[in-house]
PDB file of C-alpha atoms in Angstrom:
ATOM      1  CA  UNK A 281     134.343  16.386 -70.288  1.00 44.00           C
ATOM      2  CA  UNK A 282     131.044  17.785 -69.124  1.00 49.00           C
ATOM      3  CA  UNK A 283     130.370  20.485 -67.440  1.00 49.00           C
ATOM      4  CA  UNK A 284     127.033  21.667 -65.644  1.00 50.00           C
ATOM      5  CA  UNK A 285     126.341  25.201 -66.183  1.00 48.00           C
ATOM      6  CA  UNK A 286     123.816  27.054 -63.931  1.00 48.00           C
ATOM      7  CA  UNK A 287     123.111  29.854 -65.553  1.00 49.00           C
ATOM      8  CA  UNK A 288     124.274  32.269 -68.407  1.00 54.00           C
ATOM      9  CA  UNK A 289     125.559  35.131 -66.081  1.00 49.00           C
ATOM     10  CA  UNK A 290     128.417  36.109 -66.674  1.00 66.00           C
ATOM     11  CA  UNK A 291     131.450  36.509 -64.558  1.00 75.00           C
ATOM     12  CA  UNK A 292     132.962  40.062 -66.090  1.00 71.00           C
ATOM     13  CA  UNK A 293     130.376  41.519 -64.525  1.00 73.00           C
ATOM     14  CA  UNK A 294     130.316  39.539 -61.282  1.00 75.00           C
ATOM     15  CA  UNK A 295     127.421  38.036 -61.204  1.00 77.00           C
ATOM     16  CA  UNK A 296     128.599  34.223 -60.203  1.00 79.00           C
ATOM     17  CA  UNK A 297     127.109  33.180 -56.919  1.00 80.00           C
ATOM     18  CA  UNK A 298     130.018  32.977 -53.825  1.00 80.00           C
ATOM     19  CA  UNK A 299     129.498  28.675 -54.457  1.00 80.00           C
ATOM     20  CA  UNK A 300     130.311  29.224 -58.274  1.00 80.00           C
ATOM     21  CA  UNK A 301     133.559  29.475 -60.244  1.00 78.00           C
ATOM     22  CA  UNK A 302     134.136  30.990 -63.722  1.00 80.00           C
ATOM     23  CA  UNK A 303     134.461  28.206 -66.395  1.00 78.00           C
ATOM     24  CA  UNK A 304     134.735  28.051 -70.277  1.00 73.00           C
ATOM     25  CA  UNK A 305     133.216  31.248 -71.929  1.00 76.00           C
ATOM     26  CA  UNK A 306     132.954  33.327 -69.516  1.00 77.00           C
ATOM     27  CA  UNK A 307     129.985  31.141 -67.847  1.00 78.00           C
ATOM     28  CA  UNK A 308     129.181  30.415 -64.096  1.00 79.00           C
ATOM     29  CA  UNK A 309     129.810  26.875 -62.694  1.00 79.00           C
ATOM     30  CA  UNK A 310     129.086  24.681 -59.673  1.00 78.00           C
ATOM     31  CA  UNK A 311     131.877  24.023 -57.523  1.00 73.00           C
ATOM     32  CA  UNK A 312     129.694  20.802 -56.144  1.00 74.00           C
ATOM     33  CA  UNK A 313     130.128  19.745 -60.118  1.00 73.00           C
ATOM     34  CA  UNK A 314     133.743  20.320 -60.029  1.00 73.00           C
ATOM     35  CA  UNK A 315     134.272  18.621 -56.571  1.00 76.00           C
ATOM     36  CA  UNK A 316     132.472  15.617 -57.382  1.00 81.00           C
ATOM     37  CA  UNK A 317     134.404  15.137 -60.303  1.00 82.00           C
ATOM     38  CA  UNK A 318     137.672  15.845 -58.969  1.00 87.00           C
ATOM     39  CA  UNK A 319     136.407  13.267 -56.181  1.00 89.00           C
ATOM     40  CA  UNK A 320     135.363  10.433 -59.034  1.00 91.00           C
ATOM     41  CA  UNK A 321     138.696  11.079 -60.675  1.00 93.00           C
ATOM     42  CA  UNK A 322     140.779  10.349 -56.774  1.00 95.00           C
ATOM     43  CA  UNK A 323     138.344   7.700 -56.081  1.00 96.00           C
ATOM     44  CA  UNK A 324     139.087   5.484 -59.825  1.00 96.00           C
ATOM     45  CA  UNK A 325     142.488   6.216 -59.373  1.00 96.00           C
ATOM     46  CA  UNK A 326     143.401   4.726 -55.954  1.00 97.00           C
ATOM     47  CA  UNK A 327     140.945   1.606 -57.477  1.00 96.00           C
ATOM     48  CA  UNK A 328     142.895   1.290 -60.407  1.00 97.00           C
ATOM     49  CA  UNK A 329     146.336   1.400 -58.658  1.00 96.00           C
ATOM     50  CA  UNK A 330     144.902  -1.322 -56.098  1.00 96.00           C
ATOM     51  CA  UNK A 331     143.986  -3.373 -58.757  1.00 96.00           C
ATOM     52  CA  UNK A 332     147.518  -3.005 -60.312  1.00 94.00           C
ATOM     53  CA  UNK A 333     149.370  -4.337 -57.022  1.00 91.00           C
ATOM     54  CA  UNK A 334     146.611  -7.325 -56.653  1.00 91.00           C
ATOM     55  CA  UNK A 335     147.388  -8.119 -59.684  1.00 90.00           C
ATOM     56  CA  UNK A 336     151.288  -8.098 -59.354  1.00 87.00           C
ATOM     57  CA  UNK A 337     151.001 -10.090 -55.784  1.00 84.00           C
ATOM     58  CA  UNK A 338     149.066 -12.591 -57.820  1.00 85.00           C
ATOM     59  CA  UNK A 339     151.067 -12.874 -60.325  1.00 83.00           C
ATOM     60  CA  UNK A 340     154.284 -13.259 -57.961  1.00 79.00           C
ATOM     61  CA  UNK A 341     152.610 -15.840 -55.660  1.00 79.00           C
ATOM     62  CA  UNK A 342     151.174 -17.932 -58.650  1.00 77.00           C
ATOM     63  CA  UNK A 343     154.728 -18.288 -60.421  1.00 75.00           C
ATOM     64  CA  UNK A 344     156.276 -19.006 -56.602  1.00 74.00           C
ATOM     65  CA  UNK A 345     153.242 -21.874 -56.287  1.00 71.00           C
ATOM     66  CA  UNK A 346     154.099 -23.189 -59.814  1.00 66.00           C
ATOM     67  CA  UNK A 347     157.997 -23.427 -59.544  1.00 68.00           C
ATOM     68  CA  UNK A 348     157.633 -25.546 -56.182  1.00 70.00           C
ATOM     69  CA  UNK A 349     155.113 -27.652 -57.978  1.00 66.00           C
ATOM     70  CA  UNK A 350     156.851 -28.769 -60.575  1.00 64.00           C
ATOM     71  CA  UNK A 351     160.081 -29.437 -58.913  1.00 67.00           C
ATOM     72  CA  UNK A 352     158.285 -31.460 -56.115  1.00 70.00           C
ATOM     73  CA  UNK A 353     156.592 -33.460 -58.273  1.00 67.00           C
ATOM     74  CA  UNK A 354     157.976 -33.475 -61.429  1.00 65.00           C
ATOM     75  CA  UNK A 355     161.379 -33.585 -60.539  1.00 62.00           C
ATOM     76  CA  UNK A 356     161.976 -30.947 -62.921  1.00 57.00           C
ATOM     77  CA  UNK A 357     164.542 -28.856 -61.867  1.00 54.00           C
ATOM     78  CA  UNK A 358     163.636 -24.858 -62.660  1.00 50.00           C
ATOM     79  CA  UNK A 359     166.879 -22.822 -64.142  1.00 50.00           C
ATOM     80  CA  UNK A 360     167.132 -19.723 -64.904  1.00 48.00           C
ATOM     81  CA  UNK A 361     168.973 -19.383 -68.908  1.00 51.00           C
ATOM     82  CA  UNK A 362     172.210 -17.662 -67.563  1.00 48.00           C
ATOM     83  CA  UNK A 363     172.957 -20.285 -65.164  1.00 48.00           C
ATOM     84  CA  UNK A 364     172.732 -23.157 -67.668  1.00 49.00           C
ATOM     85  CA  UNK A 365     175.758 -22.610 -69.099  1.00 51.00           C
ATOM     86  CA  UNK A 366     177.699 -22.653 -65.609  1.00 53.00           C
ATOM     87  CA  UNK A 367     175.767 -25.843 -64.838  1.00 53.00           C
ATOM     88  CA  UNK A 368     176.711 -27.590 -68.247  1.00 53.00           C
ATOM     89  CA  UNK A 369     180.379 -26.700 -67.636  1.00 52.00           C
ATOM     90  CA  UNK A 370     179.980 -27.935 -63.640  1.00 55.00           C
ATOM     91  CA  UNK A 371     178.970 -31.069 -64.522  1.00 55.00           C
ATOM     92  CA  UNK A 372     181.203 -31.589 -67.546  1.00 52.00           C
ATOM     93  CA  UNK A 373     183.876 -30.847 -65.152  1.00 52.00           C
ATOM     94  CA  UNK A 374     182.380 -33.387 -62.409  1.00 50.00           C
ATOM     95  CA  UNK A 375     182.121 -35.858 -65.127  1.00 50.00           C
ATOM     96  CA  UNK A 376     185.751 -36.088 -66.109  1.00 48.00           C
ATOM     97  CA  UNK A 377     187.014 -36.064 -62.489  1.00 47.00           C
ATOM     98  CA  UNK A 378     184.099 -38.745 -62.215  1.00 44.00           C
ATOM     99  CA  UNK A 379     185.571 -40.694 -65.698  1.00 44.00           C
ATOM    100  CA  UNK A 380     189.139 -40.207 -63.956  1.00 43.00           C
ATOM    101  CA  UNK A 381     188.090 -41.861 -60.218  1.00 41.00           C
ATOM    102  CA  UNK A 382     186.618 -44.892 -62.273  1.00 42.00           C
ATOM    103  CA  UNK A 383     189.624 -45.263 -64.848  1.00 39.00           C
ATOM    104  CA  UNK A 384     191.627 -45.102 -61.626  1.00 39.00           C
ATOM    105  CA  UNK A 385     189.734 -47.554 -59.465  1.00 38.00           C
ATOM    106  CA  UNK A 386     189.653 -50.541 -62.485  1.00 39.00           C
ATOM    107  CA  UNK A 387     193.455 -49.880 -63.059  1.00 39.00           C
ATOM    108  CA  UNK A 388     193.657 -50.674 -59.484  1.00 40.00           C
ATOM    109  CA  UNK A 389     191.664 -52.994 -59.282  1.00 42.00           C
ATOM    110  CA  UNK A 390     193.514 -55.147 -62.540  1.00 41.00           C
ATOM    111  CA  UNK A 391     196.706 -54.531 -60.652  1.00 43.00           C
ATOM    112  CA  UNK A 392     195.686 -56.137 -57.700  1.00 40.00           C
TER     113      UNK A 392
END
């Protein structure tokens, strides 16, 4: 932290110009010094919380772009871990009703 001092006067004895504050020991600053760094500090701030949220959008949109992608032309279906075990059972399920309809059909069909 740097600070600009204008002079050695000090401010118990009121010497500090009307655009001067009293900073560190007992020393006269410029307010312009302390405004323009108050103003950097705002400035780098709102940058660096832009940056943040352009990066996030990003981020969202690329992993949006790449999930169509692959299950457009990959034919790679995209599944989140929770739901894999619901979707094992589902189709185990579908499978023995399936197994069932077919066992059904050739007795059937020998009977005829």
């Amino acid at each position: 932290f740097i600070r600009f001092q204008s002079s050695s006067h000090y401010c118990i004895w009121g010497l500090c110009d009307p655009q001067q504050y009293c900073c560190g020991d007992n020393v006269c600053c410029n307010e312009a010094d302390f405004n323009s760094l108050l103003l950097t500090v705002i400035i780098s701030g709102t940058g660096l919380l832009l940056l943040i949220l352009c990066c996030i959008c990003y981020y969202c949109i690329s992993r949006q772009i790449y999930v169509s992608f692959i299950k457009k032309y990959f034919k790679i279906n995209y599944v989140l871990m929770s739901n894999q075990c619901e979707n094992k059972t589902n189709i185990l399920k579908n499978q023995e009703s399936v197994e069932d309809c077919i066992v059904s059909i050739e007795k059937t069909k020998t009977m005829l």
